[in-house]
PDB file of C-alpha atoms in Angstrom:
ATOM      1  CA  MET I  75     197.679 322.414 167.149  1.00 89.00           C
ATOM      2  CA  ASN I  76     196.275 324.909 164.678  1.00 94.00           C
ATOM      3  CA  THR I  77     195.202 323.951 161.182  1.00 95.00           C
ATOM      4  CA  ALA I  78     196.150 326.046 158.153  1.00 95.00           C
ATOM      5  CA  LEU I  79     192.677 327.585 158.362  1.00 94.00           C
ATOM      6  CA  HIS I  80     193.257 328.610 161.997  1.00 94.00           C
ATOM      7  CA  VAL I  81     196.496 330.357 161.026  1.00 95.00           C
ATOM      8  CA  ALA I  82     195.032 332.080 157.969  1.00 94.00           C
ATOM      9  CA  ALA I  83     192.052 333.301 160.033  1.00 93.00           C
ATOM     10  CA  GLN I  84     194.292 334.457 162.883  1.00 92.00           C
ATOM     11  CA  PHE I  85     196.507 336.521 160.600  1.00 94.00           C
ATOM     12  CA  GLY I  86     193.720 337.906 158.416  1.00 89.00           C
ATOM     13  CA  GLN I  87     194.696 336.245 155.155  1.00 92.00           C
ATOM     14  CA  LEU I  88     191.364 336.322 153.319  1.00 89.00           C
ATOM     15  CA  LYS I  89     192.665 334.768 150.087  1.00 91.00           C
ATOM     16  CA  CYS I  90     194.193 331.901 152.053  1.00 93.00           C
ATOM     17  CA  VAL I  91     190.998 331.469 154.072  1.00 90.00           C
ATOM     18  CA  ALA I  92     188.977 331.255 150.854  1.00 88.00           C
ATOM     19  CA  ALA I  93     191.402 328.813 149.196  1.00 91.00           C
ATOM     20  CA  ILE I  94     191.527 326.546 152.244  1.00 92.00           C
ATOM     21  CA  LEU I  95     187.739 326.551 152.592  1.00 86.00           C
ATOM     22  CA  ASP I  96     187.365 325.652 148.922  1.00 86.00           C
ATOM     23  CA  ALA I  97     189.765 322.733 149.329  1.00 90.00           C
ATOM     24  CA  CYS I  98     188.636 321.494 152.723  1.00 89.00           C
ATOM     25  CA  PRO I  99     185.446 323.028 154.148  1.00 85.00           C
ATOM     26  CA  SER I 100     185.374 320.450 156.955  1.00 84.00           C
ATOM     27  CA  LEU I 101     188.103 322.485 158.696  1.00 91.00           C
ATOM     28  CA  LEU I 102     185.441 325.036 159.679  1.00 87.00           C
ATOM     29  CA  ARG I 103     184.637 323.195 162.897  1.00 86.00           C
ATOM     30  CA  THR I 104     188.067 321.749 163.630  1.00 92.00           C
ATOM     31  CA  VAL I 105     189.362 322.822 167.036  1.00 93.00           C
ATOM     32  CA  ASN I 106     192.875 323.389 168.321  1.00 94.00           C
ATOM     33  CA  ILE I 107     194.180 322.326 171.741  1.00 93.00           C
ATOM     34  CA  ARG I 108     192.302 325.232 173.412  1.00 92.00           C
ATOM     35  CA  GLY I 109     189.084 324.249 171.681  1.00 93.00           C
ATOM     36  CA  GLU I 110     189.203 327.231 169.327  1.00 93.00           C
ATOM     37  CA  THR I 111     187.756 327.047 165.837  1.00 92.00           C
ATOM     38  CA  PRO I 112     189.061 329.235 163.012  1.00 94.00           C
ATOM     39  CA  LEU I 113     186.050 331.459 163.743  1.00 92.00           C
ATOM     40  CA  HIS I 114     187.301 332.042 167.297  1.00 92.00           C
ATOM     41  CA  MET I 115     190.691 333.078 165.891  1.00 91.00           C
ATOM     42  CA  ALA I 116     189.222 335.536 163.360  1.00 92.00           C
ATOM     43  CA  VAL I 117     186.842 337.027 165.931  1.00 91.00           C
ATOM     44  CA  ARG I 118     189.562 337.537 168.527  1.00 89.00           C
ATOM     45  CA  GLU I 119     191.622 339.532 166.022  1.00 91.00           C
ATOM     46  CA  GLY I 120     188.613 341.559 164.835  1.00 90.00           C
ATOM     47  CA  TYR I 121     188.728 340.460 161.190  1.00 90.00           C
ATOM     48  CA  ASP I 122     185.108 341.086 160.227  1.00 89.00           C
ATOM     49  CA  ASP I 123     185.618 340.073 156.595  1.00 90.00           C
ATOM     50  CA  LYS I 124     187.164 336.738 157.637  1.00 87.00           C
ATOM     51  CA  VAL I 125     184.364 336.120 160.121  1.00 89.00           C
ATOM     52  CA  LYS I 126     181.826 336.770 157.371  1.00 90.00           C
ATOM     53  CA  ALA I 127     183.687 334.443 154.977  1.00 87.00           C
ATOM     54  CA  LEU I 128     183.710 331.630 157.545  1.00 88.00           C
ATOM     55  CA  ILE I 129     180.002 332.034 158.305  1.00 87.00           C
ATOM     56  CA  LYS I 130     179.173 332.278 154.593  1.00 86.00           C
ATOM     57  CA  CYS I 131     181.042 329.042 153.936  1.00 84.00           C
ATOM     58  CA  ALA I 132     179.193 327.306 156.763  1.00 83.00           C
ATOM     59  CA  LYS I 133     175.858 328.453 155.354  1.00 82.00           C
ATOM     60  CA  LYS I 134     176.873 327.271 151.887  1.00 79.00           C
ATOM     61  CA  ARG I 135     177.793 323.860 153.313  1.00 74.00           C
ATOM     62  CA  GLU I 136     174.433 323.490 155.024  1.00 67.00           C
ATOM     63  CA  GLN I 137     172.664 324.257 151.744  1.00 68.00           C
ATOM     64  CA  LEU I 138     174.678 321.531 150.042  1.00 63.00           C
ATOM     65  CA  LEU I 139     173.900 318.904 152.638  1.00 58.00           C
ATOM     66  CA  GLU I 140     171.039 316.805 151.406  1.00 53.00           C
ATOM     67  CA  SER I 141     170.799 314.648 154.485  1.00 52.00           C
ATOM     68  CA  GLY I 142     168.745 317.215 156.367  1.00 52.00           C
ATOM     69  CA  LEU I 143     171.335 317.535 159.118  1.00 50.00           C
ATOM     70  CA  GLY I 144     172.279 321.107 158.142  1.00 54.00           C
ATOM     71  CA  GLY I 145     172.749 323.844 160.697  1.00 71.00           C
ATOM     72  CA  GLU I 146     176.505 324.090 160.062  1.00 72.00           C
ATOM     73  CA  ALA I 147     176.638 327.843 160.667  1.00 75.00           C
ATOM     74  CA  LYS I 148     174.606 327.567 163.856  1.00 77.00           C
ATOM     75  CA  LYS I 149     176.788 324.710 165.133  1.00 81.00           C
ATOM     76  CA  MET I 150     179.954 326.651 164.375  1.00 80.00           C
ATOM     77  CA  LEU I 151     178.667 329.790 166.081  1.00 79.00           C
ATOM     78  CA  ARG I 152     177.740 327.830 169.206  1.00 85.00           C
ATOM     79  CA  MET I 153     181.034 325.967 169.561  1.00 84.00           C
ATOM     80  CA  MET I 154     182.855 326.721 172.804  1.00 87.00           C
ATOM     81  CA  LYS I 155     186.525 326.881 173.595  1.00 88.00           C
ATOM     82  CA  VAL I 156     187.927 324.974 176.566  1.00 88.00           C
ATOM     83  CA  ASP I 157     187.019 327.936 178.821  1.00 89.00           C
ATOM     84  CA  LYS I 158     183.415 327.821 177.488  1.00 90.00           C
ATOM     85  CA  ASP I 159     183.681 331.005 175.394  1.00 89.00           C
ATOM     86  CA  THR I 160     181.845 331.125 172.084  1.00 89.00           C
ATOM     87  CA  ALA I 161     182.966 333.364 169.226  1.00 86.00           C
ATOM     88  CA  LEU I 162     180.378 335.924 170.375  1.00 82.00           C
ATOM     89  CA  HIS I 163     181.911 335.979 173.876  1.00 84.00           C
ATOM     90  CA  MET I 164     185.311 336.631 172.326  1.00 84.00           C
ATOM     91  CA  ALA I 165     183.970 339.363 170.057  1.00 85.00           C
ATOM     92  CA  MET I 166     182.356 341.160 172.971  1.00 84.00           C
ATOM     93  CA  ARG I 167     185.378 340.785 175.232  1.00 84.00           C
ATOM     94  CA  ASN I 168     187.650 342.205 172.527  1.00 81.00           C
ATOM     95  CA  CYS I 169     185.271 345.047 171.540  1.00 83.00           C
ATOM     96  CA  HIS I 170     184.623 343.666 168.034  1.00 81.00           C
TER      97      HIS I 170
END
């Protein structure tokens, strides 16, 4: 099942993406039944501005974490779907 962030990213709704991330940034790494993050959805559709917004939010979150765990953007970029594709695999496959 897709979250609201998945749907907004899939359909290129930048204002919705921004509003959802402001309200609930933890959705960045939430996966659907195929293991796709909102980043996977935005990459597949070729929405560069949405991809940048998602990565920017992840970087902002890692700066806010004081626990030293950080690396949110890196973790998100390395997440794999069920078929082991990362967002980079999807971007390349779809010529984005």
